[in-house]
């Protein structure tokens, strides 16, 4: 990934004991003498893991009142008799962040890409694989078709002019796509993450007048 995506020093210095080593490593690798840190030697995969970890640890630290805050596997919603020898061939569904407040659940899939949208001719669209993945997570987790499970694709904001900011009701479940701007003061990063809780758990989109 190029230097298009800039990570703010506040993000890189947000120390939580379980993620402390990662943040120190990033701090050392990305320091360039200014108030900003740009992509350097770390791989996209490493940065994506850090991004995922940051989101999870933020919610553990600042929204501990939630009934559940974790990264965990989602079971396939299988019906009937299924042979164990065949089930093992199903891919593992691993959520980055899963939040629960009462009966409401939000599954977050964190993405750290150079481009949060794909472009085909003049049309911008979400990465289809990302959308299919979060849809599958939500539908399999919502075993009773209650509509209480929502999903969110959360991208690290890049320098692109167009950024995803939308929510859709897909078969009774809300699936959203947002960007998290890391190149701002930590108070603003915090506000963005707090608003996600409000929009999907406290005041769900589909329940608004």
Coordinates of N, CA and C in Angstrom, one line a residue:
X1 N 0.8 -1.2 0.0 CA 0.0 0.0 0.0 C 0.9 1.2 0.0
X2 N 0.5 2.2 -0.7 CA 1.2 3.5 -0.8 C 1.0 4.4 0.4
X3 N 1.5 5.6 0.3 CA 1.3 6.5 1.4 C 0.0 7.2 1.4
X4 N -1.0 6.8 0.5 CA -2.3 7.4 0.4 C -3.0 7.4 1.7
X5 N -2.8 6.4 2.5 CA -3.6 6.3 3.8 C -2.6 6.7 4.9
X6 N -3.0 7.8 5.6 CA -2.1 8.3 6.6 C -2.7 8.0 8.0
X7 N -1.9 7.5 8.8 CA -2.3 7.1 10.2 C -1.8 8.1 11.2
X8 N -2.8 8.7 11.9 CA -2.4 9.8 12.9 C -1.7 9.3 14.1
X9 N -0.8 10.1 14.6 CA 0.0 9.7 15.8 C -0.9 9.3 17.0
X10 N -2.1 9.9 17.1 CA -2.9 9.5 18.3 C -3.3 8.1 18.2
X11 N -3.7 7.6 17.0 CA -4.1 6.2 16.8 C -2.9 5.3 17.1
X12 N -1.7 5.7 16.7 CA -0.5 4.8 16.9 C -0.1 4.8 18.3
X13 N -0.4 5.8 19.1 CA 0.0 5.9 20.5 C -1.1 5.5 21.4
X14 N -2.2 4.9 20.9 CA -3.3 4.5 21.8 C -2.9 3.1 22.4
X15 N -2.4 3.2 23.6 CA -1.8 2.0 24.2 C -2.8 1.3 25.1
X16 N -3.1 0.0 24.8 CA -3.8 -0.9 25.6 C -2.9 -2.0 25.9
X17 N -2.9 -2.5 27.1 CA -1.8 -3.5 27.4 C -1.8 -4.7 26.4
X18 N -2.9 -5.2 26.0 CA -2.9 -6.3 25.1 C -2.4 -6.0 23.7
X19 N -2.4 -4.7 23.4 CA -1.9 -4.3 22.0 C -0.7 -3.4 22.1
X20 N -0.1 -3.2 23.3 CA 0.9 -2.3 23.5 C 2.1 -2.5 22.6
X21 N 2.6 -3.8 22.5 CA 3.8 -4.1 21.7 C 3.6 -3.7 20.2
X22 N 2.4 -4.0 19.7 CA 2.1 -3.7 18.3 C 2.2 -2.2 18.0
X23 N 1.7 -1.4 18.9 CA 1.7 0.0 18.7 C 3.1 0.6 18.8
X24 N 3.9 0.1 19.7 CA 5.2 0.6 19.8 C 6.0 0.3 18.6
X25 N 5.8 -0.9 18.0 CA 6.5 -1.3 16.8 C 6.1 -0.4 15.7
X26 N 4.8 -0.1 15.6 CA 4.4 0.7 14.5 C 4.9 2.2 14.7
X27 N 4.9 2.6 15.9 CA 5.4 4.0 16.2 C 6.9 4.1 15.7
X28 N 7.7 3.1 16.0 CA 9.1 3.2 15.6 C 9.3 3.1 14.1
X29 N 8.5 2.3 13.5 CA 8.6 2.0 12.0 C 8.1 3.2 11.2
X30 N 7.1 3.9 11.7 CA 6.5 4.9 10.9 C 6.8 6.4 11.2
X31 N 7.6 6.6 12.2 CA 7.9 8.0 12.6 C 8.7 8.6 11.5
X32 N 8.3 9.9 11.1 CA 9.0 10.6 10.0 C 9.3 12.0 10.4
X33 N 9.3 12.3 11.7 CA 9.7 13.6 12.2 C 8.6 14.6 12.2
X34 N 7.3 14.3 11.8 CA 6.2 15.2 11.8 C 5.1 14.7 12.7
X35 N 4.0 15.3 12.7 CA 2.9 14.8 13.5 C 2.1 13.7 12.8
X36 N 2.6 13.2 11.7 CA 1.9 12.1 11.0 C 2.8 11.0 10.8
X37 N 2.2 9.8 10.5 CA 3.0 8.6 10.3 C 2.4 8.0 9.0
X38 N 3.3 7.6 8.1 CA 2.8 7.1 6.8 C 3.2 5.6 6.7
X39 N 2.6 4.9 5.8 CA 2.9 3.5 5.6 C 4.3 3.4 5.2
X40 N 5.0 2.4 5.8 CA 6.4 2.2 5.4 C 6.7 0.8 5.2
X41 N 7.3 0.1 6.2 CA 7.8 -1.2 6.0 C 6.8 -2.3 6.4
X42 N 5.8 -2.0 7.1 CA 4.8 -3.0 7.6 C 3.9 -3.4 6.5
X43 N 3.5 -4.6 6.4 CA 2.7 -5.1 5.4 C 1.2 -4.7 5.6
X44 N 0.4 -4.7 4.5 CA -1.0 -4.4 4.7 C -1.7 -5.3 5.7
X45 N -1.3 -6.6 5.6 CA -1.9 -7.6 6.5 C -1.6 -7.2 8.0
X46 N -0.4 -6.8 8.2 CA 0.0 -6.4 9.6 C -0.8 -5.2 10.0
X47 N -1.0 -4.2 9.2 CA -1.7 -3.0 9.5 C -3.2 -3.3 9.7
X48 N -3.7 -4.3 8.9 CA -5.1 -4.6 9.0 C -5.4 -5.3 10.4
X49 N -4.4 -6.1 10.8 CA -4.6 -6.8 12.1 C -4.5 -5.7 13.2
X50 N -3.7 -4.8 13.1 CA -3.6 -3.7 14.1 C -4.8 -2.9 14.1
X51 N -5.4 -2.6 12.9 CA -6.6 -1.8 12.8 C -7.8 -2.6 13.5
X52 N -7.9 -3.9 13.3 CA -8.9 -4.7 13.9 C -8.7 -4.7 15.4
X53 N -7.5 -4.8 15.9 CA -7.2 -4.9 17.3 C -7.5 -3.6 18.0
X54 N -7.2 -2.5 17.3 CA -7.5 -1.2 17.9 C -9.0 -1.0 18.1
X55 N -9.8 -1.3 17.1 CA -11.3 -1.2 17.2 C -11.8 -2.0 18.4
X56 N -11.4 -3.3 18.4 CA -11.8 -4.2 19.5 C -11.4 -3.7 20.9
X57 N -10.2 -3.2 21.0 CA -9.7 -2.7 22.3 C -10.4 -1.4 22.7
X58 N -10.7 -0.6 21.7 CA -11.4 0.7 22.0 C -12.7 0.4 22.7
X59 N -13.5 -0.5 22.1 CA -14.8 -0.8 22.6 C -14.7 -1.5 24.0
X60 N -13.7 -2.3 24.2 CA -13.5 -2.9 25.5 C -13.2 -1.9 26.6
X61 N -12.5 -0.9 26.2 CA -12.1 0.2 27.1 C -13.2 1.2 27.4
X62 N -13.9 1.6 26.3 CA -14.8 2.7 26.4 C -16.3 2.3 26.4
X63 N -16.6 1.1 26.1 CA -18.0 0.7 26.1 C -18.1 -0.7 26.8
X64 N -17.5 -0.8 28.0 CA -17.5 -2.0 28.8 C -18.9 -2.4 29.3
X65 N -19.8 -1.5 29.2 CA -21.2 -1.8 29.6 C -21.9 -2.7 28.7
X66 N -21.4 -2.9 27.5 CA -22.0 -3.8 26.5 C -22.0 -5.2 27.1
X67 N -23.0 -6.0 26.7 CA -23.0 -7.4 27.3 C -22.0 -8.3 26.7
X68 N -21.5 -8.0 25.5 CA -20.5 -8.8 24.9 C -19.6 -8.0 24.0
X69 N -18.3 -8.1 24.1 CA -17.3 -7.5 23.2 C -16.3 -8.5 22.9
X70 N -16.2 -9.0 21.7 CA -15.2 -10.0 21.4 C -15.0 -10.1 19.9
X71 N -14.0 -10.9 19.6 CA -13.8 -11.4 18.2 C -13.9 -12.9 18.3
X72 N -14.9 -13.4 17.5 CA -15.1 -14.8 17.6 C -15.7 -15.4 16.4
X73 N -15.7 -16.7 16.4 CA -16.2 -17.5 15.2 C -17.7 -17.5 15.2
X74 N -18.3 -17.5 14.0 CA -19.7 -17.6 13.8 C -20.0 -18.9 13.2
X75 N -21.0 -19.6 13.8 CA -21.3 -21.0 13.3 C -22.2 -20.9 12.1
X76 N -22.0 -21.8 11.2 CA -22.9 -21.9 10.0 C -24.3 -22.4 10.5
X77 N -25.3 -21.8 10.0 CA -26.7 -22.1 10.4 C -27.2 -23.2 9.5
X78 N -26.7 -24.4 9.8 CA -27.1 -25.6 9.0 C -28.3 -26.3 9.5
X79 N -29.1 -26.9 8.6 CA -30.3 -27.5 8.9 C -30.2 -29.0 8.5
X80 N -31.0 -29.8 9.3 CA -31.0 -31.3 8.9 C -29.7 -32.0 9.4
X81 N -29.5 -33.2 9.0 CA -28.4 -34.0 9.3 C -27.2 -33.7 8.3
X82 N -26.1 -33.3 8.9 CA -24.9 -33.0 8.1 C -23.7 -33.9 8.5
X83 N -23.1 -34.5 7.6 CA -22.0 -35.3 7.9 C -20.8 -34.5 8.4
X84 N -20.2 -34.9 9.5 CA -19.1 -34.2 10.1 C -17.9 -34.1 9.1
X85 N -17.8 -35.2 8.3 CA -16.7 -35.2 7.4 C -16.8 -34.2 6.3
X86 N -18.1 -33.7 6.0 CA -18.3 -32.7 5.0 C -18.3 -31.3 5.6
X87 N -18.8 -31.2 6.9 CA -18.8 -29.9 7.5 C -17.4 -29.3 7.7
X88 N -16.4 -30.1 7.8 CA -15.1 -29.6 8.0 C -14.6 -28.8 6.8
X89 N -15.2 -29.0 5.6 CA -14.8 -28.3 4.4 C -15.4 -26.9 4.4
X90 N -16.3 -26.6 5.2 CA -16.9 -25.2 5.2 C -15.8 -24.3 5.8
X91 N -15.7 -23.1 5.2 CA -14.7 -22.1 5.7 C -15.1 -21.6 7.1
X92 N -14.1 -21.2 7.8 CA -14.3 -20.6 9.2 C -14.8 -19.2 9.0
X93 N -15.9 -18.8 9.7 CA -16.3 -17.4 9.7 C -15.8 -16.8 11.0
X94 N -14.8 -16.0 10.8 CA -14.2 -15.3 12.0 C -14.5 -13.8 12.0
X95 N -15.2 -13.4 13.0 CA -15.5 -12.0 13.1 C -14.4 -11.2 13.7
X96 N -14.2 -9.9 13.2 CA -13.1 -9.1 13.8 C -13.6 -8.5 15.2
X97 N -14.8 -8.0 15.2 CA -15.4 -7.5 16.4 C -16.9 -7.8 16.4
X98 N -17.4 -8.3 17.5 CA -18.8 -8.6 17.7 C -19.2 -8.0 19.0
X99 N -20.2 -7.1 18.9 CA -20.8 -6.4 20.0 C -22.2 -6.8 20.3
X100 N -22.6 -6.9 21.5 CA -24.0 -7.3 21.9 C -24.5 -6.4 23.0
X101 N -25.7 -5.8 22.8 CA -26.3 -5.1 23.8 C -27.7 -5.6 23.9
X102 N -28.0 -6.3 25.0 CA -29.3 -7.0 25.1 C -29.5 -8.0 23.9
X103 N -30.5 -7.9 23.2 CA -30.8 -8.9 22.1 C -30.1 -8.4 20.8
X104 N -29.6 -7.2 20.8 CA -29.0 -6.6 19.5 C -27.6 -7.0 19.4
X105 N -27.2 -7.3 18.2 CA -25.8 -7.7 17.9 C -25.3 -6.9 16.7
X106 N -24.1 -6.5 16.8 CA -23.4 -5.8 15.7 C -22.1 -6.6 15.4
X107 N -22.0 -7.0 14.1 CA -20.8 -7.7 13.7 C -20.0 -6.7 12.8
X108 N -18.8 -6.4 13.2 CA -17.9 -5.5 12.5 C -16.8 -6.2 11.7
X109 N -16.7 -6.0 10.5 CA -15.6 -6.5 9.7 C -14.7 -5.3 9.3
X110 N -13.5 -5.3 9.9 CA -12.6 -4.1 9.7 C -11.7 -4.4 8.5
X111 N -11.6 -3.3 7.6 CA -10.8 -3.5 6.4 C -9.8 -2.3 6.3
X112 N -8.6 -2.7 6.0 CA -7.5 -1.7 5.8 C -7.0 -1.8 4.4
X113 N -7.6 -1.1 3.5 CA -7.3 -1.1 2.1 C -6.7 0.2 1.6
X114 N -6.0 0.2 0.5 CA -5.6 1.5 -0.1 C -6.8 2.1 -0.7
X115 N -7.7 1.4 -1.2 CA -9.0 1.9 -1.8 C -10.2 1.2 -1.2
X116 N -11.0 1.9 -0.5 CA -12.2 1.3 0.1 C -13.3 1.0 -0.8
X117 N -13.3 1.6 -2.0 CA -14.2 1.2 -3.1 C -13.5 0.7 -4.3
X118 N -14.2 -0.1 -5.1 CA -13.6 -0.5 -6.4 C -14.3 0.3 -7.5
X119 N -13.6 0.5 -8.5 CA -14.1 1.3 -9.6 C -14.1 0.5 -10.9
X120 N -15.3 0.5 -11.5 CA -15.4 -0.2 -12.8 C -16.0 0.8 -13.8
X121 N -15.2 1.2 -14.7 CA -15.5 2.3 -15.6 C -15.7 3.6 -14.7
X122 N -16.9 4.2 -14.7 CA -17.1 5.4 -13.9 C -17.9 5.0 -12.7
X123 N -18.2 3.8 -12.4 CA -19.0 3.4 -11.3 C -18.2 2.9 -10.1
X124 N -18.4 3.5 -8.9 CA -17.8 3.1 -7.7 C -18.7 2.1 -6.9
X125 N -18.2 1.1 -6.4 CA -19.0 0.1 -5.6 C -18.1 -0.5 -4.5
X126 N -18.9 -1.1 -3.6 CA -18.2 -1.8 -2.5 C -17.5 -3.1 -3.1
X127 N -16.5 -3.5 -2.4 CA -15.8 -4.8 -2.8 C -16.8 -5.9 -2.6
X128 N -17.2 -6.6 -3.7 CA -18.2 -7.6 -3.6 C -17.9 -8.7 -2.6
X129 N -16.7 -9.1 -2.5 CA -16.3 -10.2 -1.6 C -16.5 -9.7 -0.1
X130 N -16.2 -8.5 0.2 CA -16.5 -7.9 1.5 C -17.9 -7.9 1.9
X131 N -18.8 -7.5 0.9 CA -20.2 -7.5 1.2 C -20.8 -8.8 1.3
X132 N -20.4 -9.8 0.5 CA -20.9 -11.2 0.6 C -20.5 -11.7 2.0
X133 N -19.3 -11.4 2.4 CA -18.8 -12.0 3.6 C -19.6 -11.5 4.8
X134 N -19.8 -10.2 5.0 CA -20.5 -9.6 6.1 C -22.0 -10.1 6.1
X135 N -22.5 -10.2 4.9 CA -23.9 -10.6 4.7 C -24.0 -12.1 5.2
X136 N -23.1 -12.9 4.9 CA -23.1 -14.3 5.3 C -22.9 -14.4 6.8
X137 N -22.0 -13.6 7.4 CA -21.8 -13.5 8.9 C -23.2 -13.2 9.6
X138 N -23.8 -12.2 9.1 CA -25.0 -11.7 9.7 C -26.2 -12.7 9.6
X139 N -26.4 -13.2 8.4 CA -27.5 -14.2 8.2 C -27.3 -15.5 8.9
X140 N -26.1 -16.0 9.0 CA -25.8 -17.2 9.7 C -25.9 -17.0 11.3
X141 N -25.5 -15.8 11.7 CA -25.6 -15.6 13.2 C -27.1 -15.3 13.6
X142 N -27.9 -14.7 12.8 CA -29.3 -14.5 13.1 C -30.1 -15.7 12.8
X143 N -29.9 -16.7 13.6 CA -30.5 -18.0 13.3 C -32.1 -18.0 13.3
X144 N -32.6 -17.1 14.1 CA -34.1 -17.0 14.2 C -34.7 -16.0 13.3
X145 N -33.9 -15.4 12.4 CA -34.3 -14.3 11.5 C -35.0 -13.2 12.3
X146 N -34.5 -12.8 13.4 CA -35.1 -11.8 14.3 C -34.9 -10.4 13.7
X147 N -33.9 -10.2 12.9 CA -33.5 -8.9 12.4 C -32.7 -8.1 13.5
X148 N -32.4 -8.7 14.6 CA -31.6 -8.0 15.6 C -30.1 -8.0 15.4
X149 N -29.7 -8.7 14.4 CA -28.3 -8.8 14.1 C -27.9 -7.9 12.9
X150 N -27.0 -7.0 13.1 CA -26.6 -6.1 12.0 C -25.1 -6.3 11.7
X151 N -24.7 -5.8 10.5 CA -23.3 -6.0 10.1 C -22.7 -4.7 9.6
X152 N -21.4 -4.5 9.8 CA -20.8 -3.2 9.4 C -19.4 -3.5 8.8
X153 N -19.2 -3.0 7.5 CA -17.9 -3.0 6.9 C -17.3 -1.7 7.3
X154 N -16.2 -1.7 8.1 CA -15.6 -0.5 8.6 C -14.2 -0.4 8.0
X155 N -14.0 0.6 7.0 CA -12.8 0.8 6.3 C -12.0 1.9 7.0
X156 N -10.7 1.8 7.0 CA -9.8 2.9 7.4 C -9.9 3.9 6.2
X157 N -10.2 5.2 6.6 CA -10.4 6.2 5.5 C -9.1 6.5 4.8
X158 N -9.2 6.6 3.5 CA -8.1 6.9 2.6 C -8.2 8.3 2.0
X159 N -7.3 8.6 1.1 CA -7.4 9.9 0.5 C -8.4 10.0 -0.7
X160 N -9.2 8.9 -0.9 CA -10.1 8.9 -2.0 C -11.2 10.0 -1.8
X161 N -11.7 10.5 -2.9 CA -12.7 11.6 -2.9 C -14.0 11.0 -2.5
X162 N -14.3 9.8 -2.8 CA -15.5 9.1 -2.5 C -15.3 8.0 -1.4
X163 N -16.1 8.0 -0.4 CA -15.9 7.0 0.7 C -17.3 6.4 1.0
X164 N -17.3 5.1 1.3 CA -18.6 4.5 1.6 C -19.2 5.0 2.9
X165 N -20.5 5.3 2.8 CA -21.3 5.8 4.0 C -22.7 5.5 3.7
X166 N -23.1 4.2 4.0 CA -24.5 3.8 3.6 C -24.9 2.6 4.5
X167 N -26.2 2.5 4.5 CA -26.8 1.3 5.2 C -27.9 0.8 4.4
X168 N -28.1 -0.6 4.4 CA -29.1 -1.2 3.6 C -29.8 -2.2 4.5
X169 N -31.1 -2.3 4.2 CA -31.9 -3.4 4.9 C -31.9 -4.6 3.9
X170 N -31.2 -5.6 4.3 CA -31.1 -6.8 3.4 C -31.8 -8.0 4.0
X171 N -33.0 -8.2 3.6 CA -33.8 -9.3 4.1 C -34.1 -9.2 5.6
X172 N -34.2 -8.0 6.1 CA -34.6 -7.7 7.5 C -33.4 -7.4 8.4
X173 N -32.2 -7.5 7.9 CA -31.0 -7.2 8.7 C -30.3 -5.9 8.1
X174 N -29.8 -5.1 8.9 CA -29.1 -3.9 8.5 C -27.7 -4.2 8.2
X175 N -27.2 -3.9 7.0 CA -25.8 -4.1 6.6 C -25.3 -2.7 6.2
X176 N -24.2 -2.2 6.9 CA -23.7 -0.9 6.6 C -22.3 -0.9 6.2
X177 N -21.8 0.2 5.6 CA -20.4 0.4 5.2 C -20.1 1.8 5.6
X178 N -19.0 2.0 6.4 CA -18.5 3.3 6.9 C -17.0 3.3 6.7
X179 N -16.4 4.5 6.9 CA -15.0 4.7 7.0 C -14.7 5.3 8.3
X180 N -13.5 5.0 8.9 CA -13.0 5.6 10.1 C -11.8 6.4 9.8
X181 N -12.0 7.7 10.0 CA -10.9 8.7 9.7 C -9.9 8.7 10.9
X182 N -8.7 8.2 10.6 CA -7.7 8.1 11.6 C -6.7 9.3 11.6
X183 N -6.9 10.2 10.6 CA -6.0 11.3 10.5 C -6.6 12.5 11.2
X184 N -7.2 12.3 12.4 CA -7.8 13.4 13.1 C -7.4 13.2 14.6
X185 N -7.8 14.2 15.4 CA -7.5 14.1 16.9 C -8.2 12.9 17.4
X186 N -7.7 12.3 18.5 CA -8.3 11.1 19.1 C -9.7 11.3 19.5
X187 N -10.0 12.5 19.9 CA -11.4 12.8 20.4 C -12.4 12.6 19.2
X188 N -11.9 12.9 18.0 CA -12.8 12.7 16.8 C -12.8 11.3 16.4
X189 N -11.7 10.6 16.6 CA -11.7 9.1 16.3 C -12.7 8.5 17.3
X190 N -12.7 8.9 18.5 CA -13.5 8.3 19.5 C -15.0 8.6 19.2
X191 N -15.3 9.8 18.7 CA -16.7 10.2 18.4 C -17.2 9.3 17.3
X192 N -16.4 9.0 16.3 CA -16.8 8.2 15.2 C -17.1 6.8 15.6
X193 N -16.3 6.2 16.5 CA -16.6 4.9 17.0 C -17.8 4.8 17.9
X194 N -18.0 5.9 18.7 CA -19.1 6.0 19.6 C -20.4 6.1 18.8
X195 N -20.4 6.8 17.7 CA -21.6 6.9 16.9 C -22.0 5.6 16.3
X196 N -21.1 4.7 16.0 CA -21.4 3.4 15.5 C -22.3 2.7 16.5
X197 N -21.9 2.8 17.8 CA -22.7 2.1 18.8 C -24.1 2.7 18.8
X198 N -24.2 4.0 18.7 CA -25.5 4.7 18.8 C -26.4 4.3 17.6
X199 N -25.8 4.3 16.4 CA -26.5 4.0 15.2 C -27.0 2.5 15.0
X200 N -26.2 1.6 15.5 CA -26.5 0.2 15.3 C -27.0 -0.5 16.5
X201 N -26.8 0.0 17.7 CA -27.2 -0.8 18.9 C -28.2 0.0 19.8
X202 N -27.9 1.3 20.0 CA -28.7 2.1 20.9 C -30.0 2.6 20.2
X203 N -29.8 3.1 19.0 CA -30.9 3.6 18.2 C -30.8 3.1 16.8
X204 N -31.2 1.8 16.7 CA -31.0 1.1 15.4 C -31.6 1.8 14.2
X205 N -31.0 1.8 13.1 CA -31.4 2.5 11.9 C -32.8 2.2 11.5
X206 N -33.1 0.9 11.5 CA -34.5 0.5 11.0 C -35.6 0.9 11.9
X207 N -35.3 1.3 13.2 CA -36.3 1.6 14.1 C -36.6 3.1 14.2
X208 N -35.8 3.9 13.4 CA -36.0 5.3 13.4 C -37.2 5.7 12.6
X209 N -37.9 6.8 13.0 CA -39.1 7.2 12.3 C -38.7 7.9 11.0

